[in-house]
Coordinates of C-alpha atoms in Angstrom, one line a residue:
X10 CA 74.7 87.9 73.4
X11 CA 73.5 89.5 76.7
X12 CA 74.3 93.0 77.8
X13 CA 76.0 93.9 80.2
X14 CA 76.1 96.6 82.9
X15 CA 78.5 98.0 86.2
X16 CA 76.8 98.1 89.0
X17 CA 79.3 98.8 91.4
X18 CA 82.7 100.2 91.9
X19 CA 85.6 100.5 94.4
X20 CA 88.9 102.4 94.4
X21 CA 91.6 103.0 97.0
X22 CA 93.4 106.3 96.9
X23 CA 96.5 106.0 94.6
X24 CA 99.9 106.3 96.3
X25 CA 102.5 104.4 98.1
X26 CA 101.7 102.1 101.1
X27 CA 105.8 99.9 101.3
X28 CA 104.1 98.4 104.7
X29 CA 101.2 97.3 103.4
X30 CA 100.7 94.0 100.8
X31 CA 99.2 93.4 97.5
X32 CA 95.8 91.6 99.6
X33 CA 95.9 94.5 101.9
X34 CA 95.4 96.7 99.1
X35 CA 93.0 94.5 97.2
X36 CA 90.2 94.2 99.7
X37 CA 89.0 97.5 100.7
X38 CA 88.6 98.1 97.2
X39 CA 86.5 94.7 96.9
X40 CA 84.4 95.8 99.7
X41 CA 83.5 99.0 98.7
X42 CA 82.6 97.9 95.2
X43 CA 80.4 95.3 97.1
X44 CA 78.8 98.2 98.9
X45 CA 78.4 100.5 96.2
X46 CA 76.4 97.3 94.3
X47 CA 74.2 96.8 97.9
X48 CA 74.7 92.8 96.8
X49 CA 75.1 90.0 99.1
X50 CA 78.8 88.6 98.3
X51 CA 76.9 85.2 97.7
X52 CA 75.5 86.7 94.2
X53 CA 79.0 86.7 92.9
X54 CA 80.0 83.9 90.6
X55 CA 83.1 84.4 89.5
X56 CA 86.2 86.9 90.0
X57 CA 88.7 88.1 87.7
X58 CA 92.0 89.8 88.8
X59 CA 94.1 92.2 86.8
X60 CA 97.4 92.4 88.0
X61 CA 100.7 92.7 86.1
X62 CA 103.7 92.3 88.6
X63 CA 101.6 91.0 91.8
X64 CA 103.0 87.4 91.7
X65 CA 100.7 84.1 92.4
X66 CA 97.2 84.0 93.0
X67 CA 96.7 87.5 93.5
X68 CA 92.7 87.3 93.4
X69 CA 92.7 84.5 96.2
X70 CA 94.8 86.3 98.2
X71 CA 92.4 89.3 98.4
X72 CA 89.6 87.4 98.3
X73 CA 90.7 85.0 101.1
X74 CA 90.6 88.5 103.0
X75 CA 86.8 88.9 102.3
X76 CA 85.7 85.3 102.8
X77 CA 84.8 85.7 99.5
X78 CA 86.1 82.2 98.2
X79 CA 85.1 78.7 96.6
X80 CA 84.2 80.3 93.2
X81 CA 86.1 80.1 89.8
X82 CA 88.7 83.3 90.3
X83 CA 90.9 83.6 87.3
X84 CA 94.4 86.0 87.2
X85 CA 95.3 87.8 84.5
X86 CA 98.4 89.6 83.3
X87 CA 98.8 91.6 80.3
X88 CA 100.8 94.5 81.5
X89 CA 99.1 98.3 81.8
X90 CA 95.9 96.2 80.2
X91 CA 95.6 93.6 83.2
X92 CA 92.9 94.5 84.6
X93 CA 91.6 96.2 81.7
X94 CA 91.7 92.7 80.2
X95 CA 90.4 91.6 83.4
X96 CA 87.4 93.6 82.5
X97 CA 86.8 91.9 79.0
X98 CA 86.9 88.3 80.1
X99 CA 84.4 89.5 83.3
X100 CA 82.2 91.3 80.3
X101 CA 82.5 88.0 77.9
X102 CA 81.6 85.6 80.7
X103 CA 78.2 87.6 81.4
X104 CA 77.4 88.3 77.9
X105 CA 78.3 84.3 77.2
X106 CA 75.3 83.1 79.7
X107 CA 78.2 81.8 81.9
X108 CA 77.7 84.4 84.9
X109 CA 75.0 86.7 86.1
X110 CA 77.0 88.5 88.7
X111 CA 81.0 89.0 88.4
X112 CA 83.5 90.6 90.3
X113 CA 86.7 92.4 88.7
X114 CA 89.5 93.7 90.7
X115 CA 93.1 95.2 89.7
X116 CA 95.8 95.7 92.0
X117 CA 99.4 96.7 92.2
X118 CA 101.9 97.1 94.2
X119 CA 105.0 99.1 92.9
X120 CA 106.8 100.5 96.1
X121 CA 108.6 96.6 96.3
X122 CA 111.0 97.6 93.8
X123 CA 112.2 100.7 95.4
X124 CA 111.8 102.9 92.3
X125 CA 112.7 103.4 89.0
X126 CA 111.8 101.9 85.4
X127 CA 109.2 99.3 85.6
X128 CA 110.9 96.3 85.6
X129 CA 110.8 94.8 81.6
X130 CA 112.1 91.5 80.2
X131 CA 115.9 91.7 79.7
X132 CA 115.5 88.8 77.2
X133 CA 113.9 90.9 74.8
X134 CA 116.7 92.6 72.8
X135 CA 115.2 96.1 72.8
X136 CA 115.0 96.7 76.8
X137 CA 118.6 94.6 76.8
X138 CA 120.2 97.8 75.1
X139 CA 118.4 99.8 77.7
X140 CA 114.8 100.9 75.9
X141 CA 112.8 101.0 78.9
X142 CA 109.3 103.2 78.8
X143 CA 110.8 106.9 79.0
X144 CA 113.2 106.3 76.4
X145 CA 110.6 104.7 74.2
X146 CA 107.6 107.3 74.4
X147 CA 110.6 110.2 74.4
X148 CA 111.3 108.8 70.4
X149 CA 107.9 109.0 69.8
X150 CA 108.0 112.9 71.2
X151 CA 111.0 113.8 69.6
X152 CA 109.6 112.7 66.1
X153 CA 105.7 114.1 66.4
X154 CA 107.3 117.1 67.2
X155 CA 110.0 117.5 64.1
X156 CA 106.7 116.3 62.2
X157 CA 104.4 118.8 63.3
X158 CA 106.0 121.2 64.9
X159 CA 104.4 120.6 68.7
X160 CA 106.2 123.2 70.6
X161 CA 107.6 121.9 74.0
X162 CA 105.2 124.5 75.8
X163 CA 101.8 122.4 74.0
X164 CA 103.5 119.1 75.5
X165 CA 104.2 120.5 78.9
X166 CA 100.2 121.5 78.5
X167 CA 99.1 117.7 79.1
X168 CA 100.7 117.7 82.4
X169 CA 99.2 121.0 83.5
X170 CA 96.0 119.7 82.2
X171 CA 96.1 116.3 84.6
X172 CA 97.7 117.8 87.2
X173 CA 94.6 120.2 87.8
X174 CA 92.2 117.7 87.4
X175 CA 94.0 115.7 89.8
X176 CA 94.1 118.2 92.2
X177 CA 90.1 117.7 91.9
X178 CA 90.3 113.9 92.9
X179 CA 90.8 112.7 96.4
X180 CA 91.9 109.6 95.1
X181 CA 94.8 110.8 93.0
X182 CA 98.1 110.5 93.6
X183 CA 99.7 113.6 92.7
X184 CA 97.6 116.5 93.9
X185 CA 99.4 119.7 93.3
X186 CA 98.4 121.7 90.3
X187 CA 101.6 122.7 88.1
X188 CA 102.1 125.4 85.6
X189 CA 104.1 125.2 82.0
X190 CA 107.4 126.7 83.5
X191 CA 107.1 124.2 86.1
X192 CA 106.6 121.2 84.0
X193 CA 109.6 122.6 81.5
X194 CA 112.1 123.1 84.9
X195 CA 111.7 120.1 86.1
X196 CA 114.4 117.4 86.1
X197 CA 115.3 116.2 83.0
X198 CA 114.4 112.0 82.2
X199 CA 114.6 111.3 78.8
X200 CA 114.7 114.6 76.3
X201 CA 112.0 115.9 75.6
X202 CA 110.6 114.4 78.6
X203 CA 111.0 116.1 82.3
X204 CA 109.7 114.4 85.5
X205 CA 106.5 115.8 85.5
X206 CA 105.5 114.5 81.9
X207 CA 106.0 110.8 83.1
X208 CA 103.1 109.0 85.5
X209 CA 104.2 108.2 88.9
X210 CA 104.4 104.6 89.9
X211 CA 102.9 103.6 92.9
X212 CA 100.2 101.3 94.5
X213 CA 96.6 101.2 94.0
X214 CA 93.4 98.7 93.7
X215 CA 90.1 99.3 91.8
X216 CA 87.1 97.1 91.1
X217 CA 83.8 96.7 89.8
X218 CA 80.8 94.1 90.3
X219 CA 79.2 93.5 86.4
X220 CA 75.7 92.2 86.3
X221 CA 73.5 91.3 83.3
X222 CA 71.5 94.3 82.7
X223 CA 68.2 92.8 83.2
X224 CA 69.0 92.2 86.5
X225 CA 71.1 95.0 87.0
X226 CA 67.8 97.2 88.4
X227 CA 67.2 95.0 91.0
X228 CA 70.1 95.9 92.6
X229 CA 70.3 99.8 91.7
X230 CA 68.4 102.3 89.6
X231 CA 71.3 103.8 88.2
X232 CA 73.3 100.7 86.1
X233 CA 75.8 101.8 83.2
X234 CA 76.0 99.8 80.4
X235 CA 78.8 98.3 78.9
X236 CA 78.5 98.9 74.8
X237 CA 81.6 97.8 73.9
X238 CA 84.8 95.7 75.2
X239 CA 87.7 95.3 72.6
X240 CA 90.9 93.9 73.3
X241 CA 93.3 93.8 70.2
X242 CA 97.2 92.8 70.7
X243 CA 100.1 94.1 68.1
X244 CA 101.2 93.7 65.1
X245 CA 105.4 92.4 65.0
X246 CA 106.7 94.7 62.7
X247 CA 110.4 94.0 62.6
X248 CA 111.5 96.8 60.3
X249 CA 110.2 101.0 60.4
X250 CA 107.3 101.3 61.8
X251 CA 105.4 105.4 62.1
X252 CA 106.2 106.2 65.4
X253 CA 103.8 109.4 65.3
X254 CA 100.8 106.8 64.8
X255 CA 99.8 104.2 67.9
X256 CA 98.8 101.7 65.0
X257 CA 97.0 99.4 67.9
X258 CA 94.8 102.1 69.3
X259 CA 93.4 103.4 65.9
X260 CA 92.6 100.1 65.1
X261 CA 91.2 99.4 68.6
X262 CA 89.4 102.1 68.4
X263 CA 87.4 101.4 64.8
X264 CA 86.8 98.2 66.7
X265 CA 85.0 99.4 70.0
X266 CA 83.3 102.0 67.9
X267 CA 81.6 99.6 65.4
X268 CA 80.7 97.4 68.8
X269 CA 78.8 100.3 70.2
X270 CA 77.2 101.9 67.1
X271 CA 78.7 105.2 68.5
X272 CA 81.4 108.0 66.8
X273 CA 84.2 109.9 68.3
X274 CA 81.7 112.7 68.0
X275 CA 79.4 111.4 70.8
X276 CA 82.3 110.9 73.3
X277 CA 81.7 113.1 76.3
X278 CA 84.7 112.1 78.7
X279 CA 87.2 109.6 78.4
X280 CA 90.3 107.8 80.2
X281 CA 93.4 107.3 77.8
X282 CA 96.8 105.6 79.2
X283 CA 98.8 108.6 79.1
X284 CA 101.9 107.1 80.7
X285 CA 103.9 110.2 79.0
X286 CA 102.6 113.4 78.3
X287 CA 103.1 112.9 74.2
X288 CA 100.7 109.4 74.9
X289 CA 97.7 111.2 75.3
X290 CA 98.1 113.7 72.4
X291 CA 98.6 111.1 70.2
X292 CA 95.4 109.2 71.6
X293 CA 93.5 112.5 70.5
X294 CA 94.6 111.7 67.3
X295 CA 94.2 108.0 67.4
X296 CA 90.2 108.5 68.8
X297 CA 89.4 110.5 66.4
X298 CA 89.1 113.5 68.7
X299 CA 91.1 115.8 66.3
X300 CA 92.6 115.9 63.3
X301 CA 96.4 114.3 62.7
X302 CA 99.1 116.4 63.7
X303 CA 96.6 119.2 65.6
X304 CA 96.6 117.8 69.1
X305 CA 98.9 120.4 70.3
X306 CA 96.5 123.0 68.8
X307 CA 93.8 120.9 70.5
X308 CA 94.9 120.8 74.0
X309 CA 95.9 124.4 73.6
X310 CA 92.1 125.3 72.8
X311 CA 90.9 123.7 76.1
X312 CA 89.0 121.3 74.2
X313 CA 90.3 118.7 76.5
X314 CA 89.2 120.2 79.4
X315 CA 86.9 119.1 81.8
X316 CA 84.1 121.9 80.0
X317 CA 85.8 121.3 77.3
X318 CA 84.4 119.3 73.9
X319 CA 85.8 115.8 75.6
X320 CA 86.6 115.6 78.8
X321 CA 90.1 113.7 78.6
X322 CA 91.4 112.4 81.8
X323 CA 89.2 114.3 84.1
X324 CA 90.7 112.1 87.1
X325 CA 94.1 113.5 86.0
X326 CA 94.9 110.2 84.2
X327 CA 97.9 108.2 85.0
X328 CA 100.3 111.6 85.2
X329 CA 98.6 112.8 88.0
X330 CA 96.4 109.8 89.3
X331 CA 99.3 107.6 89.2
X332 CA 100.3 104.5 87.1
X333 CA 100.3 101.2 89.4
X334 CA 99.8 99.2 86.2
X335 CA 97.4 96.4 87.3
X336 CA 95.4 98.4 89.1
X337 CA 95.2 101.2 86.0
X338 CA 92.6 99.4 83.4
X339 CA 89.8 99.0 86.3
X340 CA 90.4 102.5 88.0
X341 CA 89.9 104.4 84.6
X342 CA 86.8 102.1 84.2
X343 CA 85.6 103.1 87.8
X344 CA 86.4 106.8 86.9
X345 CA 83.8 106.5 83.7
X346 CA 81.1 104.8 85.5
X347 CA 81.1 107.4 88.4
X348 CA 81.4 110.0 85.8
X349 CA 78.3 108.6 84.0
X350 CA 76.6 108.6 87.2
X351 CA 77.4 112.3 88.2
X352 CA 79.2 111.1 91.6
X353 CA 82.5 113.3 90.4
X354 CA 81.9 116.4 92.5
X355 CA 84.3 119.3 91.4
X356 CA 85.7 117.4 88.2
X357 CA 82.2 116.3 87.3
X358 CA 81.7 116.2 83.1
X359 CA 78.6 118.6 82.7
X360 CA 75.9 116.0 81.3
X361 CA 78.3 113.1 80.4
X362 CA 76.4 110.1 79.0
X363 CA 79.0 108.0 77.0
X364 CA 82.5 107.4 78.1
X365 CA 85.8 105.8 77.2
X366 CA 88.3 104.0 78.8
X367 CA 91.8 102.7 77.0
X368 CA 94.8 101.0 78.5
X369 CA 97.8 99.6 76.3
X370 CA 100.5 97.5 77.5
X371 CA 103.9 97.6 75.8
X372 CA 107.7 97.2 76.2
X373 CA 108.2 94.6 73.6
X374 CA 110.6 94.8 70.6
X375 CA 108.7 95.1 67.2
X376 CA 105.6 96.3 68.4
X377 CA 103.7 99.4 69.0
X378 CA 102.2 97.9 72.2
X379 CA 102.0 94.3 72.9
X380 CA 97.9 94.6 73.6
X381 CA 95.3 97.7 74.3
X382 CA 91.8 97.6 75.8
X383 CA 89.1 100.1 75.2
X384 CA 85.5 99.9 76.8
X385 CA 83.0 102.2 75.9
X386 CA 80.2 102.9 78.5
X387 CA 76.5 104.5 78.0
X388 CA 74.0 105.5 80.7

């Protein structure tokens, strides 16, 4: 198969925009991945859009905006992994011989349901009895910390951690740095869980333009390879399932890391979905970053740092970027590549090379997540 590389990204500043819509989000995004590229819109072949709660034909009606039509444009939905997914089919289309040139977008916008819990599928018997996300990733907290004795103060760390970087990122929605007490007096959501140890939601867009990388040069000197695209879904396990252990990402993980012929070892920054503040501890754990049951030592070392031995989240991730779930897969994606590139300014990675991204998508009875999506990037 053909590689692949990203030769251009675009991202709209995370927030809330209630008076604007889903296309009116979508398409400065497009245009300024199109920019970044220096590509005539003609070279595109193909679009694929990422969005999870953004109704019909959400690619055409962002790229109805740009002129950019009369192409195959394809919509995917597969919750926080939309456009992550988005990303894989764009990858698998290029590397098939299909496509030379393909756009990828992911969009959301949250602000039309007024706030709250994402809105899940009341059929399914779990969220019927009122297991929505906080409640969910607050089991997992409660029972990694009676495990391993994580001490509130290491899991209020997290949000420090991403608040800072996001203070850093112009694009983030959340901007104010935060300190332990803060984090621990903040209102109370689902024990252990306070406010500031659950993302935001919001609105947001991201894309990229993918090229085969033999071509890729032609249109910049600078291209970042794809080496890996995996996209895994979960395993129904009706009974007791390790809640202390995100089964899907550690096997997602072996997966993407085999693709690339690469280790956790030579992971300089990375972008992991961490929705709640216990998600991206137990992602350390799950990449292979650190040993089980010593993320809370880890985070407490600064090895998660942006100088630290991975960068984790140097946008501020989803707790401080913000969380509008369509748009997330493709924004972590365009965080790597411009981290890869050096174009991060004050949260730069000193020297990064190889990067991560990961998105999972759950809120599904019997399951650990319904799907996750890790891409690993090189320059």
């Amino acid at each position: 198969m053909r590689d692949v590389a990203v030769i251009g990204t675009g991202l709209i500043p995370f927030g809330k925009y209630p008076d604007k819509t889903l296309a009116d989000l979508g398409w400065p995004a497009v245009k300024m991945a199109v920019k970044d590229a220096d590509i005539a819109p003609a070279k595109i072949e193909a679009a694929y859009c990422g969005t999870a709660l953004g109704g019909m034909m959400a690619g055409q009606r962002i790229l109805g905006r740009v002129g950019l039509t009369g192409i195959p444009i394809v919509n995917v939905e597969n919750a926080c992994s939309s456009s992550s997914s988005a990303l894989r089919q764009a990858v698998m289309a290029i590397r098939s011989g299909e496509y030379d040139v393909v756009l990828v977008i992911g969009v959301e916008k949250l602000t039309k349901f007024g706030g709250g819990t994402l809105p899940l599928e009341k059929e399914d018997w779990e969220v019927s009895q009122g297991l929505v996300m906080p409640a969910l990733y607050a089991m997992r907290a409660q029972r990694y910390m009676h495990e391993y004795d994580l001490t509130p103060a290491q899991l209020a760390l997290v949000s420090v951690k991403n608040r800072r970087n996001g203070a850093l990122n112009p694009d983030a929605q959340m901007r104010k740095p935060v300190t332990v007490e803060e984090v621990l007096a903040s209102r109370p959501i689902a024990d252990p869980f306070t406010l500031l140890q659950c993302c935001p939601t919001g609105d947001g867009a991201a894309a990229l333009i993918l090229c085969e990388a033999k071509l890729a040069r032609q249109y910049r000197s600078d291209p970042v390879r794809i080496a890996a695209s995996d996209l895994t879904s979960g395993k129904y396990t009706p009974g007791f399932r390790d809640m202390t252990i995100p089964e899907i990402t550690v096997r997602g993980a072996k997966e993407a890391y085999e693709e690339a012929g690469l280790g956790p070892q030579e992971i300089d920054v990375a972008e992991v979905h961490d929705a709640f503040s216990i998600a991206e501890l137990l992602y350390y754990e799950a990449f292979g970053f650190c040993e089980r049951g010593s993320a809370g030592a880890f985070i407490e070392s600064g090895a998660s740092a942006i100088d630290g031995k991975i960068a984790v989240n140097p946008s501020g991730g989803l707790l401080a970027k913000g969380h509008p779930i369509g748009a997330t897969g493709a924004a972590q994606a365009v965080e790597i590549v411009r981290q890869l590139r050096g174009e991060c300014g004050a949260r730069q990675v000193p020297d990064a090379k190889v990067g991560l991204s990961h998105a999972t998508g759950g809120g599904i009875s019997g399951f650990d997540h319904g799907v996750c999506c890790i891409h690993i990037f090189t320059r």
